[in-house]
C-alpha cells in the first residue's frame, strides 16, 4: 500500500499534529497560493491531509536522517 493512501485513523497516535500552511505550486508570476492542511508527524514520516478526518493523505515526506524540533514561536495566525 502506498504511504499516501494511509488514513489518519490508520496512523494511530501521532507524535505531533496540527494545521500548517503549505504553498501549492503555481505558475503565476507571484508563485503559488498558500493553503491550509492538517499535518501529522508519526516517527520519521510527515503526512499532510485536506482535513482532520481524511481517508487519504495529500502528500508524504520521509524525514529519516533529519533533525526535528518544535518551534518556539509563530508569526502567522494559529488555528484551532
Tab-separated table of N, CA and C in Angstrom, residues 3-80:
chain	number	residue	atom	x	y	z
A	3	UNK	N	2.106	4.920	0.860
A	3	UNK	CA	2.034	5.717	2.091
A	3	UNK	C	1.046	6.859	1.971
A	4	UNK	N	0.741	7.298	0.758
A	4	UNK	CA	-0.220	8.389	0.571
A	4	UNK	C	-1.652	7.912	0.723
A	5	UNK	N	-1.887	6.623	0.737
A	5	UNK	CA	-3.244	6.100	0.882
A	5	UNK	C	-3.595	5.811	2.341
A	6	UNK	N	-2.754	6.231	3.252
A	6	UNK	CA	-2.967	5.984	4.677
A	6	UNK	C	-3.928	7.031	5.236
A	7	UNK	N	-5.006	6.559	5.869
A	7	UNK	CA	-5.929	7.493	6.511
A	7	UNK	C	-5.351	7.906	7.865
A	8	UNK	N	-5.844	8.998	8.393
A	8	UNK	CA	-5.386	9.476	9.697
A	8	UNK	C	-5.680	8.433	10.765
A	9	UNK	N	-6.829	7.784	10.675
A	9	UNK	CA	-7.214	6.757	11.655
A	9	UNK	C	-6.218	5.598	11.663
A	10	UNK	N	-5.741	5.205	10.483
A	10	UNK	CA	-4.811	4.078	10.374
A	10	UNK	C	-3.428	4.386	10.956
A	11	UNK	N	-3.072	5.667	11.069
A	11	UNK	CA	-1.763	6.031	11.610
A	11	UNK	C	-1.675	5.775	13.111
A	12	UNK	N	-2.815	5.796	13.788
A	12	UNK	CA	-2.791	5.645	15.237
A	12	UNK	C	-2.398	6.954	15.898
A	13	UNK	N	-1.865	6.875	17.112
A	13	UNK	CA	-1.496	8.081	17.848
A	13	UNK	C	-0.288	8.753	17.203
A	14	UNK	N	-0.439	10.033	16.910
A	14	UNK	CA	0.623	10.798	16.255
A	14	UNK	C	1.607	11.344	17.281
A	15	UNK	N	2.845	11.569	16.846
A	15	UNK	CA	3.839	12.222	17.697
A	15	UNK	C	3.525	13.715	17.820
A	16	UNK	N	3.009	14.302	16.730
A	16	UNK	CA	2.631	15.708	16.705
A	16	UNK	C	1.673	15.895	15.530
A	17	UNK	N	0.685	16.774	15.694
A	17	UNK	CA	-0.242	17.049	14.603
A	17	UNK	C	-0.841	18.435	14.750
A	18	UNK	N	-1.257	19.009	13.628
A	18	UNK	CA	-1.881	20.324	13.675
A	18	UNK	C	-1.953	20.953	12.297
A	19	UNK	N	-2.604	22.121	12.241
A	19	UNK	CA	-2.765	22.859	10.994
A	19	UNK	C	-1.489	23.615	10.640
A	20	UNK	N	-1.096	23.539	9.383
A	20	UNK	CA	0.026	24.314	8.842
A	20	UNK	C	-0.368	24.834	7.468
A	21	UNK	N	0.304	25.896	7.059
A	21	UNK	CA	0.118	26.437	5.713
A	21	UNK	C	1.178	25.842	4.795
A	22	UNK	N	0.756	25.439	3.614
A	22	UNK	CA	1.691	24.908	2.618
A	22	UNK	C	1.411	25.627	1.305
A	23	UNK	N	2.468	26.065	0.647
A	23	UNK	CA	2.273	26.756	-0.625
A	23	UNK	C	2.096	25.743	-1.740
A	24	UNK	N	0.989	25.853	-2.428
A	24	UNK	CA	0.724	24.997	-3.574
A	24	UNK	C	1.518	25.527	-4.759
A	25	UNK	N	2.066	24.616	-5.556
A	25	UNK	CA	2.814	25.028	-6.742
A	25	UNK	C	1.893	25.794	-7.678
A	26	UNK	N	2.388	26.865	-8.204
A	26	UNK	CA	1.597	27.664	-9.132
A	26	UNK	C	2.463	28.199	-10.241
A	27	UNK	N	1.839	28.523	-11.312
A	27	UNK	CA	2.586	29.038	-12.457
A	27	UNK	C	2.396	30.537	-12.625
A	28	UNK	N	1.816	31.168	-11.616
A	28	UNK	CA	1.607	32.605	-11.715
A	28	UNK	C	2.925	33.340	-11.464
A	29	UNK	N	2.925	34.618	-11.775
A	29	UNK	CA	4.109	35.454	-11.618
A	29	UNK	C	4.568	35.503	-10.161
A	30	UNK	N	3.613	35.528	-9.224
A	30	UNK	CA	3.938	35.646	-7.805
A	30	UNK	C	4.086	34.300	-7.108
A	31	UNK	N	4.013	33.205	-7.830
A	31	UNK	CA	4.138	31.884	-7.216
A	31	UNK	C	2.784	31.319	-6.838
A	32	UNK	N	2.808	30.223	-6.111
A	32	UNK	CA	1.574	29.552	-5.737
A	32	UNK	C	0.889	30.182	-4.545
A	33	UNK	N	-0.348	29.759	-4.314
A	33	UNK	CA	-1.119	30.248	-3.176
A	33	UNK	C	-0.889	29.360	-1.969
A	34	UNK	N	-1.018	29.933	-0.775
A	34	UNK	CA	-0.889	29.189	0.469
A	34	UNK	C	-2.224	28.539	0.784
A	35	UNK	N	-2.176	27.279	1.198
A	35	UNK	CA	-3.381	26.539	1.535
A	35	UNK	C	-3.168	25.830	2.870
A	36	UNK	N	-4.224	25.733	3.655
A	36	UNK	CA	-4.158	25.113	4.976
A	36	UNK	C	-4.333	23.603	4.859
A	37	UNK	N	-3.450	22.843	5.527
A	37	UNK	CA	-3.504	21.382	5.554
A	37	UNK	C	-3.337	20.905	6.990
A	38	UNK	N	-3.872	19.729	7.280
A	38	UNK	CA	-3.684	19.072	8.568
A	38	UNK	C	-2.450	18.190	8.436
A	39	UNK	N	-1.388	18.490	9.197
A	39	UNK	CA	-0.144	17.728	9.140
A	39	UNK	C	-0.064	16.766	10.312
A	40	UNK	N	0.475	15.573	10.053
A	40	UNK	CA	0.648	14.555	11.083
A	40	UNK	C	2.080	14.039	11.012
A	41	UNK	N	2.791	14.138	12.137
A	41	UNK	CA	4.143	13.597	12.249
A	41	UNK	C	4.060	12.292	13.024
A	42	UNK	N	4.493	11.212	12.413
A	42	UNK	CA	4.497	9.886	13.035
A	42	UNK	C	5.869	9.283	12.801
A	43	UNK	N	6.652	9.170	13.885
A	43	UNK	CA	8.042	8.706	13.802
A	43	UNK	C	8.799	9.583	12.822
A	44	UNK	N	9.357	9.046	11.750
A	44	UNK	CA	10.113	9.862	10.797
A	44	UNK	C	9.326	10.134	9.519
A	45	UNK	N	7.991	10.077	9.609
A	45	UNK	CA	7.138	10.314	8.451
A	45	UNK	C	6.228	11.508	8.700
A	46	UNK	N	6.169	12.426	7.742
A	46	UNK	CA	5.301	13.591	7.815
A	46	UNK	C	4.254	13.484	6.710
A	47	UNK	N	2.989	13.427	7.125
A	47	UNK	CA	1.869	13.327	6.185
A	47	UNK	C	1.085	14.624	6.228
A	48	UNK	N	0.441	15.005	5.107
A	48	UNK	CA	-0.496	16.119	5.165
A	48	UNK	C	-1.793	15.726	4.474
A	49	UNK	N	-2.881	16.254	5.063
A	49	UNK	CA	-4.243	15.893	4.674
A	49	UNK	C	-5.059	17.156	4.446
A	50	UNK	N	-6.118	17.027	3.673
A	50	UNK	CA	-7.016	18.151	3.425
A	50	UNK	C	-7.812	18.544	4.656
A	51	UNK	N	-8.091	17.580	5.547
A	51	UNK	CA	-8.791	17.859	6.805
A	51	UNK	C	-8.456	16.773	7.827
A	52	UNK	N	-8.979	16.926	9.042
A	52	UNK	CA	-8.633	16.032	10.150
A	52	UNK	C	-9.161	14.615	9.994
A	53	UNK	N	-10.159	14.403	9.160
A	53	UNK	CA	-10.783	13.088	9.015
A	53	UNK	C	-10.539	12.464	7.641
A	54	UNK	N	-9.572	12.941	6.899
A	54	UNK	CA	-9.327	12.481	5.531
A	54	UNK	C	-8.986	10.996	5.478
A	55	UNK	N	-9.426	10.352	4.432
A	55	UNK	CA	-9.170	8.930	4.213
A	55	UNK	C	-7.861	8.692	3.452
A	56	UNK	N	-7.320	9.733	2.846
A	56	UNK	CA	-6.106	9.582	2.042
A	56	UNK	C	-5.232	10.818	2.208
A	57	UNK	N	-3.945	10.621	2.376
A	57	UNK	CA	-3.008	11.734	2.519
A	57	UNK	C	-2.834	12.469	1.193
A	58	UNK	N	-2.701	13.778	1.276
A	58	UNK	CA	-2.405	14.597	0.087
A	58	UNK	C	-0.931	14.457	-0.291
A	59	UNK	N	-0.095	14.191	0.724
A	59	UNK	CA	1.334	14.066	0.475
A	59	UNK	C	2.055	13.423	1.647
A	60	UNK	N	3.308	13.083	1.412
A	60	UNK	CA	4.123	12.374	2.389
A	60	UNK	C	5.578	12.791	2.205
A	61	UNK	N	6.282	13.015	3.321
A	61	UNK	CA	7.712	13.295	3.286
A	61	UNK	C	8.401	12.365	4.279
A	62	UNK	N	9.409	11.646	3.810
A	62	UNK	CA	10.212	10.790	4.681
A	62	UNK	C	11.300	11.663	5.306
A	63	UNK	N	11.279	11.805	6.635
A	63	UNK	CA	12.217	12.667	7.337
A	63	UNK	C	13.393	11.913	7.954
A	64	UNK	N	13.567	10.672	7.566
A	64	UNK	CA	14.671	9.877	8.087
A	64	UNK	C	15.994	10.597	7.780
A	65	UNK	N	16.813	10.764	8.798
A	65	UNK	CA	18.093	11.446	8.624
A	65	UNK	C	18.041	12.939	8.923
A	66	UNK	N	16.843	13.466	9.217
A	66	UNK	CA	16.688	14.879	9.550
A	66	UNK	C	16.466	15.037	11.046
A	67	UNK	N	16.807	16.187	11.565
A	67	UNK	CA	16.569	16.521	12.968
A	67	UNK	C	15.293	17.347	13.051
A	68	UNK	N	14.382	16.979	13.965
A	68	UNK	CA	13.092	17.657	14.097
A	68	UNK	C	12.972	18.220	15.501
A	69	UNK	N	12.599	19.497	15.604
A	69	UNK	CA	12.361	20.093	16.918
A	69	UNK	C	11.204	21.083	16.811
A	70	UNK	N	10.499	21.273	17.914
A	70	UNK	CA	9.349	22.155	17.940
A	70	UNK	C	9.782	23.614	17.897
A	71	UNK	N	9.078	24.423	17.114
A	71	UNK	CA	9.371	25.852	17.018
A	71	UNK	C	8.990	26.549	18.317
A	72	UNK	N	9.709	27.614	18.638
A	72	UNK	CA	9.426	28.345	19.872
A	72	UNK	C	8.431	29.478	19.649
A	73	UNK	N	8.205	29.880	18.420
A	73	UNK	CA	7.286	30.983	18.148
A	73	UNK	C	6.555	30.784	16.840
A	74	UNK	N	5.533	31.599	16.640
A	74	UNK	CA	4.742	31.514	15.418
A	74	UNK	C	4.464	32.928	14.924
A	75	UNK	N	4.718	33.188	13.647
A	75	UNK	CA	4.495	34.518	13.083
A	75	UNK	C	3.129	34.649	12.444
A	76	UNK	N	2.471	33.547	12.140
A	76	UNK	CA	1.168	33.584	11.483
A	76	UNK	C	0.054	33.276	12.456
A	77	UNK	N	-1.152	33.547	12.038
A	77	UNK	CA	-2.339	33.257	12.832
A	77	UNK	C	-2.440	31.753	13.099
A	78	UNK	N	-2.787	31.373	14.315
A	78	UNK	CA	-2.935	29.966	14.676
A	78	UNK	C	-4.394	29.564	14.536
A	79	UNK	N	-4.611	28.298	14.187
A	79	UNK	CA	-5.954	27.746	14.018
A	79	UNK	C	-6.266	26.794	15.157
A	80	UNK	N	-7.527	26.612	15.411
A	80	UNK	CA	-7.972	25.672	16.448
A	80	UNK	C	-7.867	24.249	15.947
